[in-house]
Every structure is written in structure tokens, then in C-alpha cells.
Amino acid sequence: MNPLLAQFSALIRRYPYCAACTVFTLLLAGSAWFLIGQNEELEVIRVDRAREGEAMLTLLVGGSTQRQELAAAREAARRIEDNLVIESNLAENAFYFYKFEEQTKARLPELHPLTSPASDTSVLYRRVPYTLRIAGTYEQVWSFLYAIETGPRLANITAFGFSRRDADGTGITLDLSLELLGKK
């Protein structure tokens, strides 16, 4: 037997744990080298597919329109998420209506938050119901209703009723039931 090989085998017999660790390390190093090569090949394939996708978007006639519509849809979804009602935050929710009262000069003698329906099956959103009474001139009440409909929070009017408040017909009262879109 070769004397160098005999010394090496004696060293392995003397330190078997170190020899096993060395063999294991060499196997892991070989595996890592192989995986690094695979990752580089896959990265080249991914970059080629990304280029093909970008080229396809530029070739599409409506590609720029689709990107603009997607950006507009994402902006609308962000605005909706930013303006969702938190049902437990009663002060902020009431201030939302009182802010319209201040802007339109209509009076808001009654504002009642109701409990959310238990049968609400929506996964993402919750309906937060309110009943309110608005009093004032026709223009003031109409402005208040318009402010609710065009305000930043999404509202669904479920019931309403108009009545004259004064005998001369200058004042009216609007009883309104509505639901605001809220966070689950």
C-alpha cells in the first residue's frame, strides 16, 4: 500500500468524527455549487419571461389604457379603504355627520347609531347603520343629503321620509335611515 495512503487511512481511523464531518461538508459544498448553478439558469429564464411579458404589453393596442385603468382602480380601492367607518369609533362617526351640519347650516336634532346586522355575510366589510333627522329649509336639507351622497364615505340610504315642519312650508324635516360601509 502506498505510504501516503496508509498515513491518510490511519488519520481517518484515529479521528472518525472529523473525517465524517469533512465528507459531509464536501457533499454539502457540492450540493450548494449545483444549486447555485441551477439558480443562475432559472434567473436567466425568469428575466427572459419578464422581457417577453413587457414586450407583449407594449404590443397590445390597449396596453397603456389597461395600465391606466388598473392604476385608477387601485387608487379607488385605496380611497375606499382609507374612508371606511370603524363601528366602535362613535365620536368620529358622529363628527362625520355634524361636519355636514356645519357646512350646510341644516340642523341635526337626532342622530342614532344602530347595531350592525348579525346576518352580514361580507368577509371584507361591515354595514354600519344610522338613523338621523335633518331639519331646515329645503336648500339646507337638500345640501345635507347631497353631502352624504357625495361624501368620502360610501353610504347606502335604506329609507327616508320628508315632512313639512312649518305651516308656511319654509321648513322641512327629513328622516333618514342609512348604512355606511365599515371595516370588519
mmCIF file of C-alpha atoms in Angstrom, residues 113-182:
data_model
loop_
_atom_site.group_PDB
_atom_site.id
_atom_site.type_symbol
_atom_site.label_atom_id
_atom_site.label_comp_id
_atom_site.label_asym_id
_atom_site.label_seq_id
_atom_site.Cartn_x
_atom_site.Cartn_y
_atom_site.Cartn_z
ATOM 1 C CA PRO A 113 -76.183 54.726 15.576
ATOM 2 C CA LEU A 114 -77.791 51.295 15.325
ATOM 3 C CA THR A 115 -76.247 47.880 15.828
ATOM 4 C CA SER A 116 -74.826 46.178 12.769
ATOM 5 C CA PRO A 117 -76.890 43.322 11.365
ATOM 6 C CA ALA A 118 -75.751 39.901 12.543
ATOM 7 C CA SER A 119 -76.602 38.404 9.154
ATOM 8 C CA ASP A 120 -73.893 40.457 7.418
ATOM 9 C CA THR A 121 -72.050 37.818 5.373
ATOM 10 C CA SER A 122 -69.471 40.106 3.772
ATOM 11 C CA VAL A 123 -65.941 38.993 4.504
ATOM 12 C CA LEU A 124 -64.256 42.354 3.989
ATOM 13 C CA TYR A 125 -66.778 44.991 5.021
ATOM 14 C CA ARG A 126 -69.493 45.670 7.573
ATOM 15 C CA ARG A 127 -72.668 47.719 7.256
ATOM 16 C CA VAL A 128 -72.878 50.372 9.985
ATOM 17 C CA PRO A 129 -76.482 51.657 10.181
ATOM 18 C CA TYR A 130 -77.655 55.090 11.369
ATOM 19 C CA THR A 131 -80.955 56.908 11.676
ATOM 20 C CA LEU A 132 -80.975 60.670 11.619
ATOM 21 C CA ARG A 133 -83.356 63.587 11.358
ATOM 22 C CA ILE A 134 -82.387 66.693 9.431
ATOM 23 C CA ALA A 135 -84.345 69.926 9.746
ATOM 24 C CA GLY A 136 -84.052 73.186 7.873
ATOM 25 C CA THR A 137 -85.062 74.890 4.687
ATOM 26 C CA TYR A 138 -85.410 72.891 1.510
ATOM 27 C CA GLU A 139 -81.995 74.047 0.273
ATOM 28 C CA GLN A 140 -80.275 73.205 3.555
ATOM 29 C CA VAL A 141 -81.803 69.717 3.780
ATOM 30 C CA TRP A 142 -81.082 69.034 0.143
ATOM 31 C CA SER A 143 -77.462 70.194 0.599
ATOM 32 C CA PHE A 144 -77.111 67.896 3.620
ATOM 33 C CA LEU A 145 -78.439 64.911 1.659
ATOM 34 C CA TYR A 146 -76.173 65.763 -1.280
ATOM 35 C CA ALA A 147 -73.178 65.985 1.081
ATOM 36 C CA ILE A 148 -73.929 62.497 2.420
ATOM 37 C CA GLU A 149 -74.269 61.052 -1.072
ATOM 38 C CA THR A 150 -71.098 62.651 -2.420
ATOM 39 C CA GLY A 151 -69.030 62.489 0.775
ATOM 40 C CA PRO A 152 -65.867 60.428 1.091
ATOM 41 C CA ARG A 153 -67.604 57.548 2.884
ATOM 42 C CA LEU A 154 -69.823 55.169 0.979
ATOM 43 C CA ALA A 155 -73.433 55.417 2.164
ATOM 44 C CA ASN A 156 -76.485 53.352 1.272
ATOM 45 C CA ILE A 157 -79.795 55.096 2.017
ATOM 46 C CA THR A 158 -82.255 52.429 3.112
ATOM 47 C CA ALA A 159 -85.291 54.573 3.998
ATOM 48 C CA PHE A 160 -86.327 58.216 4.054
ATOM 49 C CA GLY A 161 -89.320 60.402 4.692
ATOM 50 C CA PHE A 162 -89.997 64.117 4.111
ATOM 51 C CA SER A 163 -92.426 66.191 6.128
ATOM 52 C CA ARG A 164 -93.227 69.884 6.442
ATOM 53 C CA ARG A 165 -92.130 71.407 9.676
ATOM 54 C CA ASP A 166 -93.715 74.842 9.398
ATOM 55 C CA ALA A 167 -97.244 75.784 8.426
ATOM 56 C CA ASP A 168 -95.976 78.214 5.792
ATOM 57 C CA GLY A 169 -93.891 75.461 4.109
ATOM 58 C CA THR A 170 -90.470 77.088 4.530
ATOM 59 C CA GLY A 171 -89.054 74.357 6.752
ATOM 60 C CA ILE A 172 -88.919 70.642 6.130
ATOM 61 C CA THR A 173 -87.743 67.616 8.055
ATOM 62 C CA LEU A 174 -86.007 64.613 6.528
ATOM 63 C CA ASP A 175 -85.996 61.316 8.428
ATOM 64 C CA LEU A 176 -83.210 59.198 7.025
ATOM 65 C CA SER A 177 -82.004 55.636 7.582
ATOM 66 C CA LEU A 178 -78.677 54.803 6.033
ATOM 67 C CA GLU A 179 -75.766 52.403 6.218
ATOM 68 C CA LEU A 180 -72.116 53.394 5.993
ATOM 69 C CA LEU A 181 -69.505 50.973 4.735
ATOM 70 C CA GLY A 182 -67.219 49.956 7.587
#
